[in-house]
Amino acid sequence: MTNNPLSEIAEAIKNGDDFAVIPHVSPDGDAIGSCLGLYQILLTMNKRAVMVCDSRMPPIYSFLPYAYDFGSPETAGRKKTVITVDCADKQRLGGAGKLFDAAELTINIDHHATNDGFAMLNHVQGETSSCCEVVYELAKALGVKLDEETALCLYMGIMTDTGRFSHSNTNVASLTAAAELMQYGFDVAKLNRQVYSHFPVSKMRLLARALNKLELLADGRIGLIPISQKDMLEVRATNEDCEGIVERIRDIDTVELAIFIRQAKDGSLKVSMRSNEYANVAAIAEKFGGGGHERAAGYTSYWNYQKTYNTVVDAALREIENGD
């Protein structure tokens, strides 16, 4: 993959005037924050821009500025330049991939080391905490002065992808970026409450059910929780309510590698993995067509549950054994 310098990405944006910004499907805080942040940067530059996502806005992030400006792939018209953010591979664009294919210029901005450089211009910082941190660097390269709302969105993405600055991807650069963004004056304490302490009852009921289904393997070094569509329906949970469950598995004192398997409405299985100190979950995800980071990765399985369970557990056991 050719990794284009950020200055080249900035120049392409300066020369364009018709943009669509697209995050990955089932967007998390970093995907939403980087999309909202870049969208506002483009508006500040007086560019024509839209945001498109093949998933609905998770309610937990609906308080963010411009959160309701996202369009669907079905209603979005063709754009000259399409910029993807926080998307490790083209398939994760979902239905918005058609918009990507129709563009005259495509730009891929990301921080996943497994990104294969699927656009015409690619800037991937695999060592960086979050895509929001990359977008913040891009704003500097563009010479754009941020406002409070844009800074809020970018800070939120850094905060969520570092687990409130507790994960191993927290470093001097991420803390420096966060500190600089805080200077724009948004309420950090309020933001934390809105993201981490403001849940619907369905999320709490799903978490209770999930913890009751916890399995511990390999002397407690592997933790696994499966959630079916039946579980989801019985507690009236949404996909967004599943966010954070895999981290709760990782919080168990004996667990090195956490696995969360969620059944989607189409029957496919979404496998999310996290690790604490040494297990490379990105290597496992890549075996099954997914990707991510060493300590946080995932993939989609179209096998039945038992085969999915057997294959991911077998791979996890080998990864644990290699680290011993």
Rosetta silent file (secondary structure, phi, psi, omega in degrees, C-alpha in Angstrom):
SEQUENCE: MTNNPLSEIAEAIKNGDDFAVIPHVSPDGDAIGSCLGLYQILLTMNKRAVMVCDSRMPPIYSFLPYAYDFGSPETAGRKKTVITVDCADKQRLGGAGKLFDAAELTINIDHHATNDGFAMLNHVQGETSSCCEVVYELAKALGVKLDEETALCLYMGIMTDTGRFSHSNTNVASLTAAAELMQYGFDVAKLNRQVYSHFPVSKMRLLARALNKLELLADGRIGLIPISQKDMLEVRATNEDCEGIVERIRDIDTVELAIFIRQAKDGSLKVSMRSNEYANVAAIAEKFGGGGHERAAGYTSYWNYQKTYNTVVDAALREIENGD
SCORE:     score description
SCORE:     0.000 S_00000001
   1 L     0.000  133.689  172.130    0.000    0.000    0.000 S_00000001
   2 L   -84.679  120.132  179.671    1.207    3.503   -0.827 S_00000001
   3 L   -97.985  103.075 -177.064    0.712    5.668    2.251 S_00000001
   4 L   -71.985  140.626  178.554    0.272    9.205    0.976 S_00000001
   5 L   -64.143  154.175 -178.346    1.560   12.006    3.210 S_00000001
   6 H   -61.310  -29.901  178.334   -1.009   14.086    5.039 S_00000001
   7 H   -63.568  -34.933  178.757    0.081   17.132    3.040 S_00000001
   8 H   -70.698  -38.669  175.853   -1.025   15.383   -0.168 S_00000001
   9 H   -63.181  -43.812  179.695   -4.411   14.565    1.354 S_00000001
  10 H   -61.420  -41.221 -179.348   -4.767   18.185    2.463 S_00000001
  11 H   -65.490  -40.162  178.682   -3.932   19.451   -1.033 S_00000001
  12 H   -63.503  -38.406  178.773   -6.517   17.152   -2.622 S_00000001
  13 H   -68.549  -41.668  178.494   -9.157   18.444   -0.213 S_00000001
  14 H   -59.960  -34.814 -176.509   -8.229   22.069   -0.894 S_00000001
  15 H   -84.351  -10.868 -178.212   -8.640   21.447   -4.630 S_00000001
  16 L   -97.832  170.065  179.925  -12.016   19.702   -4.320 S_00000001
  17 L  -154.999   19.417 -178.667  -15.494   21.069   -3.734 S_00000001
  18 E  -151.757   94.458 -166.724  -17.996   18.202   -3.708 S_00000001
  19 E  -120.551  148.197  164.034  -17.467   15.701   -0.869 S_00000001
  20 E  -124.739  133.490  176.983  -19.084   12.763    0.860 S_00000001
  21 E  -110.370  127.928 -172.788  -17.611   11.565    4.165 S_00000001
  22 E  -129.925  125.225  171.712  -18.357    7.935    5.047 S_00000001
  23 E   -94.049  177.768  177.423  -17.599    5.949    8.238 S_00000001
  24 L   -74.352  162.305  177.206  -17.826    2.188    8.615 S_00000001
  25 L   -63.629  158.088 -176.081  -21.129    0.404    9.248 S_00000001
  26 L    47.208   58.415 -171.408  -22.257    0.109   12.878 S_00000001
  27 L   -66.010  140.772  173.951  -20.146    3.163   13.688 S_00000001
  28 L   -96.855 -170.750 -176.272  -18.514    3.552   17.088 S_00000001
  29 H   -61.499  -39.882 -178.992  -17.485    6.773   18.786 S_00000001
  30 H   -69.028  -41.090  178.820  -14.296    7.212   16.781 S_00000001
  31 H   -62.584  -43.813 -179.319  -16.017    6.600   13.437 S_00000001
  32 H   -69.877  -44.235 -178.969  -18.772    9.081   14.282 S_00000001
  33 H   -62.762  -42.145 -179.629  -16.415   11.641   15.782 S_00000001
  34 H   -70.085  -34.488  178.172  -14.010   11.585   12.842 S_00000001
  35 H   -68.882  -48.846  178.281  -16.879   11.805   10.353 S_00000001
  36 H   -63.024  -40.592 -179.707  -18.561   14.704   12.169 S_00000001
  37 H   -63.985  -47.630 -179.787  -15.224   16.415   12.716 S_00000001
  38 H   -66.391  -38.385  177.304  -14.126   16.199    9.086 S_00000001
  39 H   -58.094  -45.938 -179.835  -17.603   17.240    7.889 S_00000001
  40 H   -68.197  -34.346  175.802  -17.432   20.404   10.009 S_00000001
  41 H   -62.536  -43.237  179.079  -13.883   21.103    8.798 S_00000001
  42 H   -64.272  -40.829  177.751  -15.123   20.934    5.191 S_00000001
  43 H   -64.025  -39.100  177.285  -18.020   23.275    5.991 S_00000001
  44 H   -60.907  -32.777  178.606  -15.587   25.713    7.611 S_00000001
  45 L   -83.347    5.838 -178.787  -13.648   25.672    4.338 S_00000001
  46 L    62.482   35.229  175.804  -16.911   26.508    2.493 S_00000001
  47 L   -92.996  151.379  170.746  -16.903   23.139    0.728 S_00000001
  48 E   -78.518  127.673 -175.412  -20.036   21.300   -0.346 S_00000001
  49 E  -152.727  148.299  172.693  -20.191   18.185    1.804 S_00000001
  50 E  -134.056  161.297  170.956  -22.512   15.437    3.040 S_00000001
  51 E  -114.317  137.590 -178.162  -22.140   12.552    5.470 S_00000001
  52 E  -133.332  134.342  177.435  -23.381    9.100    4.494 S_00000001
  53 L  -144.268  140.432  179.928  -23.617    5.953    6.607 S_00000001
  54 L   -90.404   28.918  174.083  -25.202    2.565    5.986 S_00000001
  55 L  -147.971  154.935  178.334  -26.286    2.355    9.657 S_00000001
  56 L   -75.608  158.960  177.944  -28.433    4.542   11.835 S_00000001
  57 L   -67.002  121.707  175.734  -26.919    6.954   14.322 S_00000001
  58 L   -58.930  130.309 -176.003  -26.460    5.172   17.679 S_00000001
  59 H   -55.058  -30.470 -178.047  -28.709    7.010   20.156 S_00000001
  60 H   -61.018  -24.488 -178.933  -25.846    7.373   22.628 S_00000001
  61 H  -106.103    9.381 -174.147  -24.171    9.819   20.219 S_00000001
  62 L   -69.739  -14.142  179.308  -27.282   11.671   19.090 S_00000001
  63 L   -77.103  -12.468 -174.636  -26.434   14.690   21.284 S_00000001
  64 L   -70.797  149.059  177.934  -23.423   15.550   19.124 S_00000001
  65 L   -60.787  137.341  179.310  -23.569   18.561   16.776 S_00000001
  66 L    67.793   13.927 -178.146  -24.737   17.671   13.243 S_00000001
  67 H   -59.364  -28.285 -177.353  -25.591   14.132   14.384 S_00000001
  68 H   -95.978   13.052  176.747  -28.797   14.243   12.359 S_00000001
  69 H   -89.624   -2.375  179.031  -27.101   15.372    9.158 S_00000001
  70 E   -67.988  134.756  174.435  -26.177   11.809    8.175 S_00000001
  71 E  -106.567  169.465  179.104  -27.802   10.603    4.975 S_00000001
  72 L   -98.335  158.427  177.656  -28.390    7.076    3.723 S_00000001
  73 L   -59.884  -28.643 -177.289  -26.706    5.468    0.688 S_00000001
  74 L   -71.389  -31.332 -175.922  -30.106    5.266   -0.999 S_00000001
  75 L   -99.851  -12.609 -177.583  -30.734    9.007   -0.878 S_00000001
  76 L   -77.816  133.186  175.514  -27.186   10.287   -1.408 S_00000001
  77 L   -83.767  170.812 -179.333  -26.340   11.489   -4.880 S_00000001
  78 L   -65.717  136.790  178.906  -23.041   10.912   -6.633 S_00000001
  79 L  -120.455  147.558 -178.051  -20.146   12.995   -5.254 S_00000001
  80 L   -66.714  -40.664 -178.986  -16.876   13.866   -6.944 S_00000001
  81 E  -124.028  129.210  176.276  -14.749   13.047   -3.894 S_00000001
  82 E  -116.218  128.104  178.437  -15.509   10.405   -1.283 S_00000001
  83 E  -115.241  123.200  175.462  -13.506   10.295    1.944 S_00000001
  84 E   -97.744  143.256  179.002  -13.735    7.260    4.205 S_00000001
  85 E  -129.219  138.900  176.114  -12.832    7.562    7.886 S_00000001
  86 L    57.108   31.497 -177.021  -12.002    4.870   10.462 S_00000001
  87 L  -118.769  113.504 -172.844  -12.745    2.147    7.898 S_00000001
  88 L   -76.711  -23.431  176.769  -10.193   -0.673    7.664 S_00000001
  89 L  -152.950  157.434 -172.955  -11.549   -2.166    4.439 S_00000001
  90 H   -60.845  -33.035 -178.156  -13.984   -1.252    1.685 S_00000001
  91 H   -60.716  -27.300 -177.305  -16.502   -3.963    2.620 S_00000001
  92 H   -76.906    0.098  172.464  -17.170   -2.159    5.909 S_00000001
  93 H   -78.301  -17.331 -178.120  -18.735    0.720    3.987 S_00000001
  94 H    62.990 -137.774 -179.296  -21.776   -1.473    3.407 S_00000001
  95 H   -64.842  -19.369  178.209  -24.244   -0.015    0.928 S_00000001
  96 H   -72.960   -6.949  176.378  -22.256    3.230    0.814 S_00000001
  97 H   -60.316  -29.121  178.525  -19.622    1.329   -1.159 S_00000001
  98 H   -66.362  -37.941  177.156  -21.577    2.163   -4.339 S_00000001
  99 H   -65.535  -39.897  177.364  -21.084    5.854   -3.668 S_00000001
 100 H   -60.799  -46.768 -177.513  -17.381    5.198   -3.136 S_00000001
 101 H   -64.989  -27.625 -175.677  -17.102    3.313   -6.445 S_00000001
 102 H   -86.554   -6.956 -174.572  -18.812    6.114   -8.381 S_00000001
 103 L   -76.924  151.742  174.845  -16.487    8.891   -7.165 S_00000001
 104 L   -75.129  -32.418  178.929  -13.835   10.553   -9.313 S_00000001
 105 E  -136.578  134.045  177.144  -11.451   10.648   -6.345 S_00000001
 106 E  -121.460  139.089 -178.462  -11.429    8.445   -3.249 S_00000001
 107 E  -129.987  133.546 -176.787   -9.517    9.159   -0.034 S_00000001
 108 E  -118.140  113.844  178.506   -9.007    6.730    2.846 S_00000001
 109 E  -115.736  122.205 -170.927   -8.141    8.178    6.273 S_00000001
 110 E  -157.493  172.816  176.492   -7.646    5.608    9.009 S_00000001
 111 L  -134.212   12.943  177.899   -5.603    4.336   11.950 S_00000001
 112 L   -88.281  123.587 -178.547   -6.039    0.547   11.580 S_00000001
 113 L   -63.378  -21.756 -179.142   -2.755   -1.209   10.840 S_00000001
 114 L   -84.372   -1.839 -179.739   -4.694   -3.870    8.887 S_00000001
 115 L   -59.990  130.912 -174.823   -6.013   -1.295    6.386 S_00000001
 116 L   -95.837    6.835  177.120   -5.137   -2.475    2.865 S_00000001
 117 L    68.385   61.607 -171.695   -5.205    0.959    1.176 S_00000001
 118 L   -87.231   -2.751 -177.627   -8.379    0.545   -0.867 S_00000001
 119 L  -104.214  175.672  176.520   -8.668    4.164   -2.077 S_00000001
 120 L   -69.683  -39.454  174.078   -6.835    6.235   -4.674 S_00000001
 121 E  -120.865  132.143 -176.150   -5.207    8.248   -1.873 S_00000001
 122 E  -130.341  132.048  171.026   -4.546    6.591    1.482 S_00000001
 123 E  -131.798  105.201 -176.552   -3.299    7.971    4.757 S_00000001
 124 E  -120.625  121.770  177.357   -3.174    5.311    7.468 S_00000001
 125 L  -110.560   88.366 -175.191   -1.479    5.904   10.818 S_00000001
 126 L   -65.464  -18.578 -178.529   -1.424    2.457   12.401 S_00000001
 127 L   -93.582   -1.814 -173.634    0.352    3.685   15.521 S_00000001
 128 L   -90.189  146.576 -172.305   -2.176    6.439   16.241 S_00000001
 129 L   -60.376  -35.361 -169.522   -4.819    6.131   18.972 S_00000001
 130 L  -160.844  161.685  175.117   -7.834    6.960   16.827 S_00000001
 131 H   -69.531  -30.444  178.553   -8.987    8.251   13.478 S_00000001
 132 H   -61.531  -34.834  177.134  -10.098   11.444   15.247 S_00000001
 133 H   -65.701  -38.636  177.503   -6.481   12.115   16.137 S_00000001
 134 H   -64.953  -43.658  179.313   -5.553   11.750   12.448 S_00000001
 135 H   -63.137  -36.673  176.653   -8.369   14.121   11.433 S_00000001
 136 H   -62.530  -42.181  175.903   -7.117   16.630   13.997 S_00000001
 137 H   -63.329  -37.487  177.964   -3.662   16.470   12.385 S_00000001
 138 H   -63.572  -41.034  178.085   -5.346   16.929    8.992 S_00000001
 139 H   -58.128  -39.758  177.506   -7.101   20.068   10.240 S_00000001
 140 H   -65.445  -42.820  179.653   -3.692   21.477   11.149 S_00000001
 141 H   -63.801  -31.233  178.647   -2.312   20.556    7.715 S_00000001
 142 H   -80.664  -13.596 -177.299   -5.285   22.325    6.131 S_00000001
 143 L    73.343   26.644 -177.535   -4.726   25.410    8.269 S_00000001
 144 L   -92.694  129.356  175.307   -8.318   25.247    9.549 S_00000001
 145 L   -85.606  122.894 -178.187   -9.124   26.840   12.897 S_00000001
 146 L   -76.202  160.678  169.375  -11.522   24.596   14.796 S_00000001
 147 L  -111.406  178.637 -175.537  -14.559   25.719   16.744 S_00000001
 148 H   -60.650  -40.472 -176.745  -15.891   24.278   20.013 S_00000001
 149 H   -68.502  -41.211  178.374  -18.299   21.837   18.334 S_00000001
 150 H   -65.697  -42.965  178.657  -15.682   20.359   15.993 S_00000001
 151 H   -61.801  -39.513  177.843  -13.203   20.009   18.850 S_00000001
 152 H   -58.316  -47.025 -178.733  -15.853   18.256   20.934 S_00000001
 153 H   -63.016  -43.280 -178.541  -16.444   15.630   18.239 S_00000001
 154 H   -69.302  -39.998  176.904  -12.733   14.939   17.743 S_00000001
 155 H   -61.892  -43.289 -179.121  -12.059   14.743   21.484 S_00000001
 156 H   -57.255  -41.969  179.985  -14.974   12.309   21.885 S_00000001
 157 H   -66.754  -40.019  176.931  -13.460    9.924   19.312 S_00000001
 158 H   -65.286  -43.701 -179.299  -10.045    9.976   20.980 S_00000001
 159 H   -60.047  -46.561 -175.998  -11.676    9.480   24.382 S_00000001
 160 H   -73.357  -38.066 -178.273  -13.776    6.483   23.314 S_00000001
 161 H   -75.096  -18.249  174.535  -11.103    4.684   21.280 S_00000001
 162 L   -97.923    4.958 -178.401   -8.621    4.938   24.158 S_00000001
 163 L    60.786   50.369 -175.398  -11.227    3.798   26.680 S_00000001
 164 L    57.738   41.842  174.964  -11.131    7.123   28.503 S_00000001
 165 L    63.840   38.598  178.946   -7.350    7.135   28.125 S_00000001
 166 L  -119.274  -13.795 -178.182   -6.903    3.739   29.777 S_00000001
 167 L   -82.293  168.379 -176.631   -6.074    1.437   26.834 S_00000001
 168 L   -68.026  -14.300  177.943   -2.586    0.598   25.583 S_00000001
 169 L   -84.033    0.793  174.454   -3.038    2.939   22.591 S_00000001
 170 L   -75.406  125.823 -178.092   -2.971    5.919   24.962 S_00000001
 171 L  -146.324 -175.884 -178.262    0.310    7.757   24.458 S_00000001
 172 H   -59.173  -41.473 -177.855    1.888   11.192   24.591 S_00000001
 173 H   -64.670  -43.470 -178.961    0.458   12.136   21.185 S_00000001
 174 H   -67.212  -40.016  178.713   -3.114   11.161   22.079 S_00000001
 175 H   -68.620  -36.669  177.814   -2.977   12.972   25.423 S_00000001
 176 H   -65.068  -45.613  178.431   -1.442   16.042   23.783 S_00000001
 177 H   -60.400  -43.711  179.699   -4.153   16.122   21.111 S_00000001
 178 H   -61.962  -43.521  179.896   -6.847   15.736   23.783 S_00000001
 179 H   -63.140  -41.452  178.699   -5.352   18.543   25.858 S_00000001
 180 H   -64.848  -39.787 -179.818   -5.185   20.851   22.847 S_00000001
 181 H   -68.109  -34.179  178.817   -8.799   20.087   21.925 S_00000001
 182 H   -61.092  -25.594 -177.761   -9.949   20.784   25.498 S_00000001
 183 L   -66.514  -12.384  179.269   -8.749   24.348   25.104 S_00000001
 184 L   -80.104   -6.244  165.580  -11.736   25.033   22.839 S_00000001
 185 L    97.608    4.689  177.871  -13.937   25.119   25.936 S_00000001
 186 L   -71.997  162.760 -175.520  -16.469   22.265   25.737 S_00000001
 187 L   -86.114  102.037 -176.625  -17.606   20.589   28.968 S_00000001
 188 H   -66.368  -41.475 -179.228  -15.461   17.443   29.350 S_00000001
 189 H   -63.398  -42.258  178.370  -17.302   16.184   32.440 S_00000001
 190 H   -64.183  -40.643  178.152  -20.673   16.520   30.719 S_00000001
 191 H   -60.562  -43.965  178.150  -19.344   14.702   27.647 S_00000001
 192 H   -59.583  -43.960  179.762  -18.169   11.806   29.820 S_00000001
 193 H   -63.344  -42.170 -177.613  -21.574   11.526   31.465 S_00000001
 194 H   -65.428  -34.924 -177.052  -23.407   11.565   28.137 S_00000001
 195 H   -87.814  -37.537 -169.975  -21.252    8.800   26.650 S_00000001
 196 H  -112.016  -10.530 -175.458  -20.549    6.597   29.666 S_00000001
 197 L  -136.073   35.372 -175.378  -23.285    7.202   32.239 S_00000001
 198 L  -144.541   75.904 -170.664  -26.494    7.739   30.286 S_00000001
 199 L  -113.890  148.128  170.897  -27.924    4.356   29.239 S_00000001
 200 L   -73.046  155.705 -178.315  -31.389    3.034   28.361 S_00000001
 201 H   -61.148  -28.679  179.810  -32.697    0.277   30.625 S_00000001
 202 H   -61.046  -35.132  179.002  -32.461   -2.160   27.679 S_00000001
 203 H   -66.993  -41.482 -179.482  -28.668   -1.856   27.749 S_00000001
 204 H   -67.812  -38.112  178.606  -28.499   -2.681   31.446 S_00000001
 205 H   -68.525  -37.450  177.716  -30.825   -5.674   31.039 S_00000001
 206 H   -67.263  -40.645  178.206  -28.779   -6.959   28.111 S_00000001
 207 H   -61.285  -41.652  178.240  -25.555   -6.577   30.102 S_00000001
 208 H   -61.452  -43.910  179.205  -27.080   -8.565   32.978 S_00000001
 209 H   -65.762  -41.801 -179.051  -28.099  -11.344   30.593 S_00000001
 210 H   -60.947  -45.346 -178.390  -24.715  -11.303   28.885 S_00000001
 211 H   -65.487  -29.711  176.310  -22.782  -11.661   32.133 S_00000001
 212 H   -70.514  -18.038  179.995  -24.966  -14.615   33.096 S_00000001
 213 L   -99.933    7.610 -177.613  -23.858  -16.330   29.858 S_00000001
 214 L   -60.014  133.275  172.471  -20.151  -15.780   30.480 S_00000001
 215 E  -116.533  138.130  175.195  -17.846  -18.729   29.748 S_00000001
 216 E  -115.115  129.767 -177.629  -14.270  -18.915   31.023 S_00000001
 217 E  -126.485  166.314  176.689  -11.755  -21.099   29.191 S_00000001
 218 L    52.904   52.476  179.550   -8.041  -21.858   29.454 S_00000001
 219 L    57.690   34.541  176.366   -7.967  -21.449   33.240 S_00000001
 220 L    84.981    1.459 -178.443   -9.862  -18.197   32.954 S_00000001
 221 L   -78.832  -20.831  175.535   -7.484  -16.578   30.463 S_00000001
 222 E  -116.258  129.254  174.242  -10.172  -16.568   27.748 S_00000001
 223 E  -117.497  139.813 -176.773  -13.622  -15.138   28.402 S_00000001
 224 E  -141.108  136.795  174.957  -16.510  -15.530   25.947 S_00000001
 225 E  -131.666  126.327  172.119  -20.101  -14.318   25.833 S_00000001
 226 E  -102.160  141.107  174.666  -22.629  -15.189   23.089 S_00000001
 227 E  -129.288  124.394 -179.226  -25.752  -13.090   22.500 S_00000001
 228 L   -95.871  169.838  174.090  -28.504  -14.318   20.168 S_00000001
 229 H   -63.877  -32.072  177.055  -31.289  -12.426   18.454 S_00000001
 230 H   -61.518  -44.015  176.772  -33.641  -14.119   20.936 S_00000001
 231 H   -59.107  -45.728 -177.513  -31.695  -12.515   23.788 S_00000001
 232 H   -61.760  -45.332 -177.009  -31.870   -9.143   22.079 S_00000001
 233 H   -67.152  -38.030 -175.713  -35.611   -9.341   21.440 S_00000001
 234 H   -67.786  -28.122  176.890  -36.478  -10.507   24.938 S_00000001
 235 L  -106.638    6.793  178.686  -34.884   -7.450   26.556 S_00000001
 236 L    57.713   43.474 -177.820  -35.786   -5.150   23.611 S_00000001
 237 L   -90.112  154.548  173.893  -32.126   -4.351   23.021 S_00000001
 238 L  -106.904  170.727  176.798  -30.582   -2.660   19.992 S_00000001
 239 H   -58.677  -36.451 -179.334  -27.189   -3.281   18.427 S_00000001
 240 H   -63.498  -27.668  179.750  -25.934   -0.153   20.194 S_00000001
 241 H   -67.965  -16.564  179.553  -26.784   -1.719   23.543 S_00000001
 242 H   -79.253  -15.577 -177.219  -24.091   -4.335   22.858 S_00000001
 243 L   -62.440  130.253  178.071  -21.342   -1.733   22.914 S_00000001
 244 L    99.088  -15.022 -177.872  -19.004   -2.234   25.860 S_00000001
 245 H   -64.315  -42.537 -178.938  -19.859   -5.866   26.611 S_00000001
 246 H   -63.587  -32.327  177.350  -16.578   -7.199   25.256 S_00000001
 247 H   -68.733  -33.255  177.997  -14.706   -4.725   27.477 S_00000001
 248 H   -66.026  -33.588  175.902  -16.563   -6.024   30.535 S_00000001
 249 H   -64.700  -44.846 -177.911  -15.249   -9.518   29.719 S_00000001
 250 H   -64.148  -23.782 -178.722  -11.712   -8.152   29.470 S_00000001
 251 L   -70.201  -16.483 -179.718  -12.113   -6.517   32.891 S_00000001
 252 L   -64.453  134.471 -168.865  -12.123   -9.921   34.622 S_00000001
 253 L   -61.721  -26.725 -179.418   -8.840  -10.236   36.494 S_00000001
 254 L   -90.372  -13.774 -169.695   -7.827  -13.577   34.962 S_00000001
 255 L   -81.821  128.802  170.684   -8.825  -12.788   31.363 S_00000001
 256 L   -99.455  -37.910 -174.615   -6.212  -12.011   28.735 S_00000001
 257 E  -127.735  120.453 -178.349   -8.428  -12.484   25.646 S_00000001
 258 E  -106.783  138.295 -179.822  -12.118  -11.531   25.542 S_00000001
 259 E  -130.046  129.126  175.673  -14.553  -12.707   22.856 S_00000001
 260 E  -123.474  122.409 -179.037  -18.082  -11.418   22.256 S_00000001
 261 E  -114.296  115.356 -179.020  -20.237  -13.157   19.633 S_00000001
 262 E  -115.765  129.167  176.579  -23.428  -11.350   18.630 S_00000001
 263 E   -81.311  127.122  177.768  -26.002  -12.731   16.233 S_00000001
 264 L   -87.141  169.824 -177.975  -27.223  -10.151   13.703 S_00000001
 265 L   -62.509  -30.321 -179.617  -30.724  -10.021   12.241 S_00000001
 266 L   -83.822    4.113  178.174  -29.539  -11.662    9.007 S_00000001
 267 L    93.958  -14.554  177.480  -28.141  -14.614   10.965 S_00000001
 268 L   -68.525  164.205 -177.311  -24.492  -13.653   10.590 S_00000001
 269 E  -119.152  124.613  178.788  -22.326  -13.514   13.690 S_00000001
 270 E   -94.084  116.739 -177.138  -20.344  -10.428   14.709 S_00000001
 271 E  -105.843  116.369  177.021  -17.212  -11.458   16.585 S_00000001
 272 E  -111.022  138.402 -178.344  -15.520   -8.771   18.695 S_00000001
 273 E  -133.256  145.793  174.326  -12.252   -9.435   20.523 S_00000001
 274 E  -137.729  153.566  174.813  -10.125   -7.559   23.035 S_00000001
 275 E  -137.620  164.840 -175.942   -6.897   -8.445   24.827 S_00000001
 276 L   -99.859  -57.023 -169.680   -4.970   -7.047   27.760 S_00000001
 277 L  -122.217  -41.420 -171.694   -1.223   -7.566   27.503 S_00000001
 278 L  -135.691  -22.100 -176.109    0.064   -9.906   24.807 S_00000001
 279 L   -70.304  130.610 -179.966   -2.603  -11.655   22.706 S_00000001
 280 L   -93.859   93.323 -177.317   -2.756  -10.312   19.137 S_00000001
 281 H   -75.548  -21.625  175.764   -6.472  -10.358   18.346 S_00000001
 282 H   -63.902  -37.659  178.685   -5.918   -8.609   15.001 S_00000001
 283 H   -63.017  -37.433  176.759   -4.002  -11.697   13.840 S_00000001
 284 H   -67.542  -47.539 -178.034   -7.008  -13.846   14.744 S_00000001
 285 H   -59.656  -39.870 -178.891   -9.461  -11.515   13.015 S_00000001
 286 H   -62.773  -31.980  178.524   -7.378  -11.463    9.830 S_00000001
 287 H   -61.502  -27.110 -175.751   -7.609  -15.265    9.581 S_00000001
 288 L  -113.575   22.398  173.373  -11.367  -14.911    9.221 S_00000001
 289 L    86.988   11.142  179.497  -11.480  -11.888    6.918 S_00000001
 290 L  -108.533 -154.443 -179.370  -11.571   -9.161    9.560 S_00000001
 291 E  -179.144 -169.581  179.893   -9.057   -6.806   11.079 S_00000001
 292 E   144.101 -140.409 -178.526   -8.348   -4.159   13.657 S_00000001
 293 L  -114.856  167.146  179.836   -5.639   -3.560   16.227 S_00000001
 294 L   -57.177  -35.547 -175.895   -3.474   -5.920   18.284 S_00000001
 295 L  -105.373   -2.126 -179.998   -5.648   -5.316   21.352 S_00000001
 296 E  -154.485  115.779 -176.902   -9.019   -4.695   19.649 S_00000001
 297 E  -155.530  172.982  178.862  -10.285   -6.424   16.498 S_00000001
 298 E  -171.282  174.423  179.085  -13.227   -8.251   14.995 S_00000001
 299 E  -161.249  169.065  176.153  -14.823   -9.939   12.012 S_00000001
 300 E  -109.261  130.366  178.264  -18.141  -11.214   10.655 S_00000001
 301 E  -108.670  136.157  176.004  -18.770  -14.958   10.444 S_00000001
 302 L  -107.537    7.959  171.403  -21.332  -16.516    8.112 S_00000001
 303 L   -77.551  170.255  174.153  -20.862  -19.991    9.580 S_00000001
 304 L   -72.220  171.152 -173.353  -23.323  -21.377   12.119 S_00000001
 305 H   -61.250  -45.108 -174.765  -22.769  -20.612   15.771 S_00000001
 306 H   -62.981  -41.456  178.766  -21.034  -23.871   16.696 S_00000001
 307 H   -68.387  -40.225  177.176  -18.484  -23.644   13.894 S_00000001
 308 H   -60.675  -46.655  178.560  -17.870  -19.968   14.632 S_00000001
 309 H   -58.578  -49.998 -176.112  -17.427  -20.766   18.319 S_00000001
 310 H   -61.848  -43.009 -175.458  -15.085  -23.687   17.656 S_00000001
 311 H   -71.524  -40.686 -178.305  -12.869  -21.818   15.203 S_00000001
 312 H   -73.167  -36.487  177.600  -12.479  -18.623   17.224 S_00000001
 313 H   -66.701  -41.723  177.965  -11.867  -20.499   20.474 S_00000001
 314 H   -60.232  -44.774  179.269   -9.282  -22.723   18.773 S_00000001
 315 H   -65.817  -38.281  179.229   -7.510  -19.647   17.382 S_00000001
 316 H   -66.342  -40.779  178.419   -7.695  -17.909   20.774 S_00000001
 317 H   -61.651  -42.534  179.088   -6.224  -20.936   22.544 S_00000001
 318 H   -65.302  -39.938  179.657   -3.286  -21.009   20.119 S_00000001
 319 H   -64.897  -41.120  178.140   -2.718  -17.271   20.591 S_00000001
 320 H   -64.033  -44.568 -179.472   -2.767  -17.661   24.378 S_00000001
 321 H   -63.203  -37.697  179.179   -0.355  -20.620   24.209 S_00000001
 322 H   -65.195  -28.335 -178.630    2.036  -18.654   21.973 S_00000001
 323 H   -85.506  -11.479 -179.852    2.168  -15.913   24.568 S_00000001
 324 L   -69.784    0.000    0.000    2.999  -18.229   27.455 S_00000001
